[in-house]
Every structure is written in structure tokens, then in C-alpha cells.
Coordinates of C-alpha atoms and ligand atoms in Angstrom, one line a residue:
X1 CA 11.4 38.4 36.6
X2 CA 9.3 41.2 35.4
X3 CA 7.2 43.3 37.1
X4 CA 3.9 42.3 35.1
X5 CA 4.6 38.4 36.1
X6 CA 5.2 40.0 39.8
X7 CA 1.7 41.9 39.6
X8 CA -0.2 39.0 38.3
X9 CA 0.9 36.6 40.4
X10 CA 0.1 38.5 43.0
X11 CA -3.5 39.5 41.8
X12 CA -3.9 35.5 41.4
X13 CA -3.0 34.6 44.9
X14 CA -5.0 36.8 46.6
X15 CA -7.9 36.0 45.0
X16 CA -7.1 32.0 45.7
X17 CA -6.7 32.8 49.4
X18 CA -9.4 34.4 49.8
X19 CA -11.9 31.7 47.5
X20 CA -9.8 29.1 50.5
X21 CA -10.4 31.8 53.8
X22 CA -14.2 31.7 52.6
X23 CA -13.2 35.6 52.2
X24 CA -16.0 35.4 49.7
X25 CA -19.4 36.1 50.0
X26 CA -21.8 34.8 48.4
X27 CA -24.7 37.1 47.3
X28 CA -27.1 35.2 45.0
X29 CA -25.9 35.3 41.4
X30 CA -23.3 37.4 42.5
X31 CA -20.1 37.6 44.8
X32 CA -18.4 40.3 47.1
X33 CA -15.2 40.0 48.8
X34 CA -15.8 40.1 52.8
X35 CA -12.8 42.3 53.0
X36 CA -14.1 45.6 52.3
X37 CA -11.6 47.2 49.9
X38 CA -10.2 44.4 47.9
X39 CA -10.9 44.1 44.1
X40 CA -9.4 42.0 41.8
X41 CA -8.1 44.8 39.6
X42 CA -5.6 45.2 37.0
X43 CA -4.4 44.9 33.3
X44 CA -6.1 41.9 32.3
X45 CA -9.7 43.3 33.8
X46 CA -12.5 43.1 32.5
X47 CA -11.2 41.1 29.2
X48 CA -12.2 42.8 26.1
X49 CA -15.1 40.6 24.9
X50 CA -17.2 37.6 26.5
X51 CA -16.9 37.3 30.0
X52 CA -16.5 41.0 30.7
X53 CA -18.4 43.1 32.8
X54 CA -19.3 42.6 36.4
X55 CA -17.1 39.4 38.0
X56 CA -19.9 36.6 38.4
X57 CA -18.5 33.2 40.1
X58 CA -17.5 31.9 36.6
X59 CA -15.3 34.9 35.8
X60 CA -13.8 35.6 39.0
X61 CA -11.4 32.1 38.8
X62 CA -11.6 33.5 34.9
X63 CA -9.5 36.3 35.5
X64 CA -7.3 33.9 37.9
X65 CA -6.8 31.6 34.5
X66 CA -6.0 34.6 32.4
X67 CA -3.1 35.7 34.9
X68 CA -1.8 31.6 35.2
X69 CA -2.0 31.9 31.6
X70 CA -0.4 34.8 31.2
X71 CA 2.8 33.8 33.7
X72 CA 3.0 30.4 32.2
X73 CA 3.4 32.0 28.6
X74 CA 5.9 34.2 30.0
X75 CA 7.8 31.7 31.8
X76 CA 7.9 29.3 29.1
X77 CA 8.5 31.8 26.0
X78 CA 12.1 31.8 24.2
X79 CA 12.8 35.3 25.4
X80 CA 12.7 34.2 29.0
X81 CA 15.4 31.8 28.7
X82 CA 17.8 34.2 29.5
X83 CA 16.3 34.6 32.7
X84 CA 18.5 32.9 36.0
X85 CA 17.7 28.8 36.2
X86 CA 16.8 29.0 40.2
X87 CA 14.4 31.6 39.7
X88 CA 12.5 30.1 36.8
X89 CA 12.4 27.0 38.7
X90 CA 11.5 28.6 41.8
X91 CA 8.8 30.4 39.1
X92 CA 8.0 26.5 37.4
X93 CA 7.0 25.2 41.2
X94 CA 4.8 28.0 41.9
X95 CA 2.6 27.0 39.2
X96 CA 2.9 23.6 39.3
X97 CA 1.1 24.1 43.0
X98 CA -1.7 26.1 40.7
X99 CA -2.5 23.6 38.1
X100 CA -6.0 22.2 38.8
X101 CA -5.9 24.7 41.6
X102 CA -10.2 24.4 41.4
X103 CA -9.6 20.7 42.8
X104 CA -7.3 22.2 45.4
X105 CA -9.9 25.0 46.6
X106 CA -12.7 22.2 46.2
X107 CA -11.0 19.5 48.5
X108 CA -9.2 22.1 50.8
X109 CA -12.0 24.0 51.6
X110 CA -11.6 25.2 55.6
X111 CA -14.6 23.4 57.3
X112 CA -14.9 26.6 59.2
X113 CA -15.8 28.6 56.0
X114 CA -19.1 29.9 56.6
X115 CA -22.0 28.9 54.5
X116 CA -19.5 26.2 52.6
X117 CA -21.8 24.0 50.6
X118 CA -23.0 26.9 49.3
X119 CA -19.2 28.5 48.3
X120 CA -18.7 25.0 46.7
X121 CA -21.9 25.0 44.7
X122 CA -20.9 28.9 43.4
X123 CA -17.3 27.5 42.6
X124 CA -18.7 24.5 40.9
X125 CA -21.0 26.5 39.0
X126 CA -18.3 28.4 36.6
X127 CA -15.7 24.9 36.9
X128 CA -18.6 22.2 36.0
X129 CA -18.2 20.1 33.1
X130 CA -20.7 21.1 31.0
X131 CA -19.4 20.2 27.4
X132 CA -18.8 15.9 26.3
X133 CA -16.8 14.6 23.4
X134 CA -18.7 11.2 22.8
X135 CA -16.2 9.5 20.1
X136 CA -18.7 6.9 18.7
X137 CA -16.3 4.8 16.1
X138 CA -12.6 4.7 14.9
X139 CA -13.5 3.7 11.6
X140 CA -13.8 6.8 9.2
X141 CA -14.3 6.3 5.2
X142 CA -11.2 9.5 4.8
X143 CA -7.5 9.1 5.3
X144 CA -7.1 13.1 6.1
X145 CA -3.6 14.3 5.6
X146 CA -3.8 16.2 9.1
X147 CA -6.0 13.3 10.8
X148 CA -4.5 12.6 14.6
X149 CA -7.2 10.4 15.6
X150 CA -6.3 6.7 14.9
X151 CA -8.2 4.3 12.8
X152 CA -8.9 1.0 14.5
X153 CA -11.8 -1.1 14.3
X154 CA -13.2 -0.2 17.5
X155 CA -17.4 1.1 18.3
X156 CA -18.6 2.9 21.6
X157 CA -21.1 0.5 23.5
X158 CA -24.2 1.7 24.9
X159 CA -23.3 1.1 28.8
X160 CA -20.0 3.4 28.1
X161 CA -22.5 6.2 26.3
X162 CA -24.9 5.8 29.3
X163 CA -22.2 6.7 32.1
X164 CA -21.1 9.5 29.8
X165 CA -24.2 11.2 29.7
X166 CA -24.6 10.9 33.4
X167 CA -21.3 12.0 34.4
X168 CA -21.8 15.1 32.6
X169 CA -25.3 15.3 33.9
X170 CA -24.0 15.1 37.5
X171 CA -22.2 18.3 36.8
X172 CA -23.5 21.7 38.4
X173 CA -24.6 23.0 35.3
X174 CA -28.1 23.7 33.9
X175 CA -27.0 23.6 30.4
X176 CA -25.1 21.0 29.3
X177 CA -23.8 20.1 25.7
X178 CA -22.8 16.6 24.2
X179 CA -20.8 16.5 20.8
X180 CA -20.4 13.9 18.6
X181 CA -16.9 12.9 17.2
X182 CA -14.9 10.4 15.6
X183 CA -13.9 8.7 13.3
X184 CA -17.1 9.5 11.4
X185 CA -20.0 9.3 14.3
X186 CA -22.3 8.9 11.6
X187 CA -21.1 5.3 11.0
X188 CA -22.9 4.5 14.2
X189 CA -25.6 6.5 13.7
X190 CA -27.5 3.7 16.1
X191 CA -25.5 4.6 18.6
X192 CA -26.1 8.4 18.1
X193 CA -30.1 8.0 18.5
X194 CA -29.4 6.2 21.6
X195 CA -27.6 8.6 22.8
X196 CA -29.7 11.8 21.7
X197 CA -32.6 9.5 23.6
X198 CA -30.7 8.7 26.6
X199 CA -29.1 12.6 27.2
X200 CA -33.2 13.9 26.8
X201 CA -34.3 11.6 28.7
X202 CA -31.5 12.0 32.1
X203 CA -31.8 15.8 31.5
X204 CA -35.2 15.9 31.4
X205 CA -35.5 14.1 34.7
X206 CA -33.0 16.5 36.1
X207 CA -34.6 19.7 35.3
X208 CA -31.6 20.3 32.8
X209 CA -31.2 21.1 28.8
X210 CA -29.0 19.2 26.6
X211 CA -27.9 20.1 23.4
X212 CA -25.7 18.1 20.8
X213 CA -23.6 18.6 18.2
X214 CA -22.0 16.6 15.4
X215 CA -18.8 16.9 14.0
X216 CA -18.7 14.9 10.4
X217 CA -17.1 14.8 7.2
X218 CA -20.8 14.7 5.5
X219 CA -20.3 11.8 3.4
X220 CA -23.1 10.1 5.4
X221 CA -25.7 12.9 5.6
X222 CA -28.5 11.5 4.0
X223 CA -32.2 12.3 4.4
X224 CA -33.2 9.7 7.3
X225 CA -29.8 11.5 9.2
X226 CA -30.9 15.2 7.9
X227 CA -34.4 14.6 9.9
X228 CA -33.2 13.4 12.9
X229 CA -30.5 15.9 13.2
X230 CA -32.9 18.7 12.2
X231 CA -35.7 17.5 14.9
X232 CA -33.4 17.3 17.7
X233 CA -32.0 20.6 17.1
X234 CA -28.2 19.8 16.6
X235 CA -25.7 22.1 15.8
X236 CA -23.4 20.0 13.0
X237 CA -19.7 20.9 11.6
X238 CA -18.8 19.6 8.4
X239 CA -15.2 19.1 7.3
X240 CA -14.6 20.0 3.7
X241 CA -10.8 21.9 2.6
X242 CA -12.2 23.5 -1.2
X243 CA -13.0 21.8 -4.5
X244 CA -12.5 18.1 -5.5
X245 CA -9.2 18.4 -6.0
X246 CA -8.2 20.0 -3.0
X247 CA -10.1 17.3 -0.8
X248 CA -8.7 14.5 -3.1
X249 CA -4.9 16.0 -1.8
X250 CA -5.8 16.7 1.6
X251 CA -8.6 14.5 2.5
X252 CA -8.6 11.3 0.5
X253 CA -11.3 8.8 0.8
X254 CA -9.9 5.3 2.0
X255 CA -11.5 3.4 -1.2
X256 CA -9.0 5.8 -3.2
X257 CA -12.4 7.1 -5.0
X258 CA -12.1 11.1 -4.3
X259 CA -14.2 11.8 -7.4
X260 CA -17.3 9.7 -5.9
X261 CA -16.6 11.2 -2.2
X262 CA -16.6 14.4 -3.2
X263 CA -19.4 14.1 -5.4
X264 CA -21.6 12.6 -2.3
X265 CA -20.0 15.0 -0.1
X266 CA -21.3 18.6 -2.8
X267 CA -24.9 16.3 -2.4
X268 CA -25.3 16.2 1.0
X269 CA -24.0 19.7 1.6
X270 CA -26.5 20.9 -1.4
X271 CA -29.4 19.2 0.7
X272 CA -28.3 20.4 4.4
X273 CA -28.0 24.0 3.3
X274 CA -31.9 23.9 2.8
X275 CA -32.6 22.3 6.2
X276 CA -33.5 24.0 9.2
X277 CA -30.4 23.0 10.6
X278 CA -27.4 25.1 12.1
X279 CA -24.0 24.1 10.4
X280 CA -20.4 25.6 9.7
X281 CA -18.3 24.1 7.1
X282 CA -15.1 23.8 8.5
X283 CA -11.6 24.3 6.2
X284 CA -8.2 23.2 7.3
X285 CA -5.1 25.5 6.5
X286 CA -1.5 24.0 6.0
X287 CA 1.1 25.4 4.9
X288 CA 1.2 23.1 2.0
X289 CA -2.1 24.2 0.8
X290 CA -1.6 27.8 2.5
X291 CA -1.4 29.3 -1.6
X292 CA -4.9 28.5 -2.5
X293 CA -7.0 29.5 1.3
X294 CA -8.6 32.3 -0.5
X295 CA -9.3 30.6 -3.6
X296 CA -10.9 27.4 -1.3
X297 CA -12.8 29.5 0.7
X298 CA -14.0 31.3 -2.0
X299 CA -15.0 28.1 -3.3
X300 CA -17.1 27.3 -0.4
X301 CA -18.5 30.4 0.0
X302 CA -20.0 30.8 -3.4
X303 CA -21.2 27.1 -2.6
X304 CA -23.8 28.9 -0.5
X305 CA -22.1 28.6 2.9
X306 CA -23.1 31.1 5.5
X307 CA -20.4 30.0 8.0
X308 CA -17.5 29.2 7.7
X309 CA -14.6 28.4 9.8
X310 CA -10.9 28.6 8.5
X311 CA -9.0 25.9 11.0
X312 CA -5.1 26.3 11.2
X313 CA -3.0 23.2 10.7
X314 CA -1.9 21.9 14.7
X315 CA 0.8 20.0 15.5
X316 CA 3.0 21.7 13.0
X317 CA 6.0 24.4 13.4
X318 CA 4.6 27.3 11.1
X319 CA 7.6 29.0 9.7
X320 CA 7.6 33.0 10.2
X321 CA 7.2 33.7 6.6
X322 CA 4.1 30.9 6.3
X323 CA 2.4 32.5 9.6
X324 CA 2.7 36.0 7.4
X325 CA 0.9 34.7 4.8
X326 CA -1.4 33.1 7.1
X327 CA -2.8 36.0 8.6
X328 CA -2.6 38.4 5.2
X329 CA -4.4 35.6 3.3
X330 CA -7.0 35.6 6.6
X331 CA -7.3 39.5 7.1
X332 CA -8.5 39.9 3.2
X333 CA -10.4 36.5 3.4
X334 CA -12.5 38.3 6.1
X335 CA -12.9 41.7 4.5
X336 CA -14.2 40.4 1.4
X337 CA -16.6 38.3 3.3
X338 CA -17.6 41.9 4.9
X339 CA -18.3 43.5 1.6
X340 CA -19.9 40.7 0.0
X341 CA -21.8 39.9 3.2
X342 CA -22.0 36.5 1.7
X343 CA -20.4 34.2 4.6
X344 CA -19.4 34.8 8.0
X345 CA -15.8 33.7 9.3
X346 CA -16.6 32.2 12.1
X347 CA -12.9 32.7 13.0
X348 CA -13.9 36.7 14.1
X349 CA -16.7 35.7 16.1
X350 CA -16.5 35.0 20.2
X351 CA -17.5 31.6 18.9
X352 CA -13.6 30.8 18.4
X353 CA -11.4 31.3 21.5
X354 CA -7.7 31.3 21.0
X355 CA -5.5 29.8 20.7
X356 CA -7.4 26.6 19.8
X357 CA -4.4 24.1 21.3
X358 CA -5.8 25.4 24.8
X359 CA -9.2 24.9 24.1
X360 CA -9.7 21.5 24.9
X361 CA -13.1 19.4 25.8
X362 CA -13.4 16.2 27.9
X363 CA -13.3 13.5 25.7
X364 CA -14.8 10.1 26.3
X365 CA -13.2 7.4 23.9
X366 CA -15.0 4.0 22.7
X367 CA -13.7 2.2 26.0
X368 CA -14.8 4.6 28.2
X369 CA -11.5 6.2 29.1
X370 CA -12.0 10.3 29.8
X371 CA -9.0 12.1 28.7
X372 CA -8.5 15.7 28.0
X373 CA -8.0 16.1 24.0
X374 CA -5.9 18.8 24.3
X375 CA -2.7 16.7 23.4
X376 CA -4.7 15.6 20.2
X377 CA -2.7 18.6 18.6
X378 CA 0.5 17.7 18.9
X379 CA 0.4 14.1 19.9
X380 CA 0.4 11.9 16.9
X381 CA 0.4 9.0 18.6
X382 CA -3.1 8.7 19.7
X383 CA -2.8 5.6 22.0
X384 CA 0.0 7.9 24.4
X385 CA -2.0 11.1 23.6
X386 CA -4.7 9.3 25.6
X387 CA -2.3 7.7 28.5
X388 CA -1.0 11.3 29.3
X389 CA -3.9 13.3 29.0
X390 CA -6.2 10.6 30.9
X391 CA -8.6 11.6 33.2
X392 CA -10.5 8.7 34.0
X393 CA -12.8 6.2 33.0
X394 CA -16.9 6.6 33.0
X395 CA -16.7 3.1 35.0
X396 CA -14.1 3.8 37.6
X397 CA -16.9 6.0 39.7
X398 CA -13.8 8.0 41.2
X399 CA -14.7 11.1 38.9
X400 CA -16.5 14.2 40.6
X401 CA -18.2 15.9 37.6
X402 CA -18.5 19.3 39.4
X403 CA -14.7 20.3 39.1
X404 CA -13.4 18.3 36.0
X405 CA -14.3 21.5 33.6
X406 CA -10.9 22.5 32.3
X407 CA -9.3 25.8 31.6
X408 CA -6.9 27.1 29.4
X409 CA -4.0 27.5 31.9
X410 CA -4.0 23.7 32.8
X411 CA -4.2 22.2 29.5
X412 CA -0.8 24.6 28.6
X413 CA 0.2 23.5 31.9
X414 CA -0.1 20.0 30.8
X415 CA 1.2 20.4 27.1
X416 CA 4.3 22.3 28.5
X417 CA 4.7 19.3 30.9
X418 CA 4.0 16.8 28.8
X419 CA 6.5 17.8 26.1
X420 CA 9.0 19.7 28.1
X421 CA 11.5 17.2 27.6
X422 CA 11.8 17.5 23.9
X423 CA 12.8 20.9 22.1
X424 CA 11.0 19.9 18.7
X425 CA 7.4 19.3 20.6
X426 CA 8.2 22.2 23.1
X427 CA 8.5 24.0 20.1
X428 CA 5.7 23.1 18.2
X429 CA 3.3 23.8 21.5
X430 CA 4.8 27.3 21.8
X431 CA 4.3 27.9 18.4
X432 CA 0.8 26.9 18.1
X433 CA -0.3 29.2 21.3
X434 CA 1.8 32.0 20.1
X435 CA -0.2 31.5 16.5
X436 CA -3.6 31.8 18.5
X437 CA -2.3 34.5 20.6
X438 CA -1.9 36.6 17.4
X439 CA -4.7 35.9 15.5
X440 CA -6.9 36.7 18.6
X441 CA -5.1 39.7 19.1
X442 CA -5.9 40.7 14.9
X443 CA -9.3 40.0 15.7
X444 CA -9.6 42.5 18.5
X445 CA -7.6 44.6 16.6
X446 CA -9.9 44.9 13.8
X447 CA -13.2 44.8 15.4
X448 CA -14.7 42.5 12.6
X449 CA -17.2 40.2 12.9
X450 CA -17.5 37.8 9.9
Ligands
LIG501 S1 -12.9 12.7 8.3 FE1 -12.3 13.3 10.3 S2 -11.9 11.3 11.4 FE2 -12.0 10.9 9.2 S3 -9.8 11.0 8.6 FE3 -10.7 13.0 8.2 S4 -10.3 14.2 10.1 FE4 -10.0 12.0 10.6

């Protein structure tokens, strides 16, 4: 295998061995190595942007997820095939023995290490939870071309919103973040207020902040919504692809009444804009609609939206000639937002780590069951996505909050594992990272911002 998989697996090991050997010191906020003379060093140090700088206990086992990363992609990329079958095998075990290698430090920590509770509370710190997923209904008024989340009549109760919020505030983590999702959360915007009152209320008697989100399609945004969203502080995301006829194609309303949907939907947006409320209108890409992406952004931009973020289409094989277009239609979408200074791409901010199909939350369904939503991209059965990707349940009280946060090498672990077996979905997974690589790398590449 090449020598750059040979260096970073080594650079990953040592620093594992020593986290295990207690080789670590803890110096308040910061961390030495005991042995003098051993830095983590090499290519992929310090990354380029957010989480660079001096190594902290968060981006000391960062830089160990960038190298798994790294040697998974490597070992699972096309051009590798060629390589010898006992070798990549010999290669597949070793990082099958790393995935959810945090758990493995956690619960073979030597007794012997020196000062441990406080080694575990550093490693906790940076591999906490700290984000949610509350899913709050299945039901949803749109029948979205691209939608992977099924539609069942099925609500989130109040005991399974209570263990949620305390399972993520049992975490390690000062600052913790609850997002709502669905379906369309807004339908059971009862349950949302219960929520928002039951998070303040836990954190509070914690010492902790909690902040929320919403993720909606917007038809539901009305004024009573707008005020309780705008004096709790939440951050909201609302989906909307371009004009009425673009939603009416990509995201038609169940009633079969676009023109009234759409309608509401220009309303509400009209309204939130002059709220004291931070929002991004989010846009999905397909290659079917992949022809008009300027001319829908450009619609939504002269709307009068400041942010906006321009979401490729997961779970799909783009074709080399569509990905092209992709990321010529994205690089002028972004300078004329530059020149015009009239929106922000939220795409070129650190806000958006690539590739999204890695960037998975904890997700707590309607029944309680935890599961990591990272198969949501390419699963289209949503019932399986949430058997393999399960974590849990809020009620099983076997969960330790303080080393279930996720990085990007184990959900790609878990895709690559969970589709190996078929060459379409292998496929598609590679394809999706690979797309995220790429555009991160255009984004570093050009320095913009917005
Ligand atoms: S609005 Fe959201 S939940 Fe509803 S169908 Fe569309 S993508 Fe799915």
C-alpha cells in the first residue's frame, strides 16, 4: 500500500496508544504528550480551516479521524482495487478494530493511568454528544421528489422528548444543541413548546445552554409560530427548490394544490425575513433540475434571502458530466453572489463540512429509537435505514451520552459496511463522498466566503 496510508496509520496509532498508556497529560484546557519529543505531526496538520491551530482535546482524536478517514477512502476507492486481496483485508481488519475507537479508549482505559477520571472527562469533552435530531411527526403536507424520510401516521410523545433532552444533557458538553425535524415538526408544534420548555428548563438546572433549531418546509410559519421561534432564539432552515413551478415538480404538496402551497409558502417567507430570526433557505440540486440552479437561486436570492444553501441530491450516482456542471453552475452561482453581495452561499462558509453523507447527527425517531442518520442518504427504505444505523433507544438506559458523539470516519465506516455487499449502493456511497471531497477542496481552493 502506499506510503501516505503507511504514514498515517502510523501517526494514528501512536497517538491512540498513547490516549490508552495515559501518555497524555492533561494541562487544563490543554494537553502535552508525557513523552517529551512526540508530536502528532504531518500532512494532514493543522487542517486548513476550523479546528486548526494548537491541538486541544477535541482536535487531537480530530486529526486521528482525519487520518481513519483518509485510509478508509483510500482503501475503499476504485483505484485501489488493484491492490493484493490479503493485504486490503489485512488493511479492512485494522480499521474495523478503529471504528468507534473513542468507546474502546473510554472502556479500556488502564486503571493504572494516572489522574483517569480526569483523562476521561478531557476525552469526553471533544466526543460528547452535543447536537439531537428530535423527529416530532411522520406526517408532512409535501411529497418531495428526494424525500427519504417515510410518511406514516406516527407523533413523538412527551415521555420519548423528555429522555431525549436528558440524554443529551448528560453529555460532557456545556453547549448543547436540539434540532427539530420531520416530517414537518411544525405539525406538532405542541410538542415543540414542550420541548423548548423542557430542554430550558434541564439545562438550566445543569448550569448548561441549549439552543434549537428547526428544519421546516414553511408552510406552517405563521405569526403565533414566528413569535415563539423568534423569542426562544432558534436558528430555522426552510426548504424551498425556486419558483412555483419548480417546487410544484420537485416538491409537490400531498393535496395536489402546488399553486396554494407555494403561495402560503412566498407568505410566510415574506413575513420571516422581517423577523429577528436567523434562517437559510435551503435548495436541493438534482441532476434533473441541475439546468435551472442558477436561475432558482437567482430566484431566491432576489426574494430577499441573505443565506442560502445549495444542497446536492444524496443517494444518487452523479454522472461525470452532471458533477461538471454541478460545480461550474456552483463556482459562478458563488461569484455572482460576491459581486452583488446580495446572499451568502452558505455552501463556502465553515458552516458546511464535507462531504455532507458523513456528517451525520444522532437522531431520535417518534418511538424513541436513537439511530445515526447517516444512512438516510442512501437508504431509501427508512424502516432498515433505522435497524442498521440504530444506536439505541432513550428508554433502554444502556446509552452513555459522553462517547456517543460521532465522527466522520465511523459513519463511512458504517456506510462502507453497511452497503459493501452491493456494487450499485457501494457505488453511490463513494460517489457521494468523492462529490463532497471535491467541492470542499473548490472551496479551499478559492478562498470565497459567500
Ligand atoms: S417537506 Fe421535508 S419531510 Fe416533507 S416531504 Fe419534503 S423533504 Fe420530506
Amino acid at each position: 500500500m502506499n506510503i501516505k496510508v503507511q504514514h498515517l496509520k502510523k501517526l494514528a496509532d501512536s497517538i491512540l496508544d498513547d490516549c490508552v498508556e495515559g501518555r497524555v497529560a492533561v494541562l487544563g484546557e490543554s494537553w502535552a504528550y508525557r513523552a517529551a519529543g512526540r508530536r502528532p505531526a504531518g500532512a494532514l496538520w493543522p487542517p486548513p480551516e476550523g479546528g486548526g491551530g494548537p491541538v486541544t482535546p477535541s482536535n487531537c482524536l480530530a486529526l486521528v479521524d482525519r487520518c481513519l478517514l483518509e485510509i478508509l477512502w483510500e482503501h475503499t476507492s476504485r483505484k485501489n482495487r488493484g491492490v493484493r486481496a490479503a493485504y486490503r483485508r489485512k488493511l479492512g481488519l485494522w480499521l474495523a478494530r478503529r471504528f468507534r475507537y473513542r468507546e474502546k479508549i473510554y472502556k479500556n482505559l488502564k486503571p493504572d493511568v494516572t489522574g483517569k477520571n480526569r483523562f476521561v472527562n478531557w476525552l469526553c469533552s471533544g466526543s460528547s454528544v452535543d447536537r439531537l435530531v428530535l423527529l416530532l411527526t411522520h406526517s408532512c403536507q409535501l411529497r418531495c421528489a428526494y424525500c427519504t424520510v417515510a410518511k406514516y401516521p406516527a407523533d413523538s410523545s412527551f415521555p420519548v422528548i423528555r429522555r431525549a433532552c436528558d440524554l443529551l444533557l448528560d453529555g460532557e458538553r456545556k453547549q448543547v444543541y436540539l434540532q427539530f425535524f420531520g416530517g414537518e415538526p411544525l405539525l406538532r408544534f405542541d410538542l415543540l413548546k414542550r420541548a423548548v420548555e423542557y430542554g430550558r428548563l434541564r439545562a438550566g438546572a445543569r448550569g448548561k445552554t441549549i439552543s434549537f433549531s428547526l428544519t421546516t418546509n414553511g408552510l406552517a410559519l405563521d405569526a403565533e409560530k414566528l413569535d415563539f421561534l423568534e423569542k426562544n432564539g432558534f436558528s430555522v432552515e426552510v426548504s424551498c427548490d425556486g419558483d412555483e413551478k419548480e417546487n410544484g415538480i420537485s416538491r409537490p404538496a400531498l393535496a395536489g394544490d402546488i399553486g396554494n402551497a407555494h403561495k402560503r409558502l412566498v407568505r410566510n417567507l415574506d413575513v420571516l425575513k422581517k423577523r429577528k430570526i436567523k434562517y437559510k433557505v435551503i435548495m436541493v440540486v438534482t441532476q434533473e433540475n441541475l439546468s435551472r440552479m442558477r436561475r432558482n437561486y437567482g430566484y431566491l436570492s432576489a426574494a430577499g434571502h441573505k443565506s442560502i444553501q445549495v444542497n446536492y441530491a444524496l443517494g444518487k450516482l452523479w454522472r461525470k458530466e452532471s458533477t461538471a456542471r454541478f460545480f461550474s453552475e456552483i463556482t459562478r452561482i458563488s461569484g455572482g453572489a460576491q459581486k452583488l453581495a446580495r446572499s451568502q452561499l452558505v455552501n463556502y462558509t465553515p458552516d458546511r463540512r464535507e462531504p455532507v453523507a458523513l456528517n451525520s447527527e444522532l437522531s431520535c425517531d417518534c418511538d424513541g429509537v436513537l439511530y445515526r442518520e447517516t444512512g438516510l442518504c442512501i437508504e431509501r427504505d427508512f424502516k432498515i435505514m433505522k435497524e442498521r444505523f440504530r444506536v439505541g433507544s432513550v428508554f433502554d438506559g444502556r446509552i452513555e451520552p459522553r462517547i456517543l458523539g460521532n465522527t466522520q470516519f465511523d459513519n463511512f465506516f458504517m456506510l462502507t459496511k453497511a452497503y459493501g455487499r452491493s456494487k450499485r449502493l457501494s457505488e453511490i456511497v463513494m460517489n457521494n463522498v468523492g462529490f463532497g471531497r471535491a467541492l470542499d477542496a473548490l472551496r479551499l481552493r478559492t478562498g470565497r466566503s459567500g
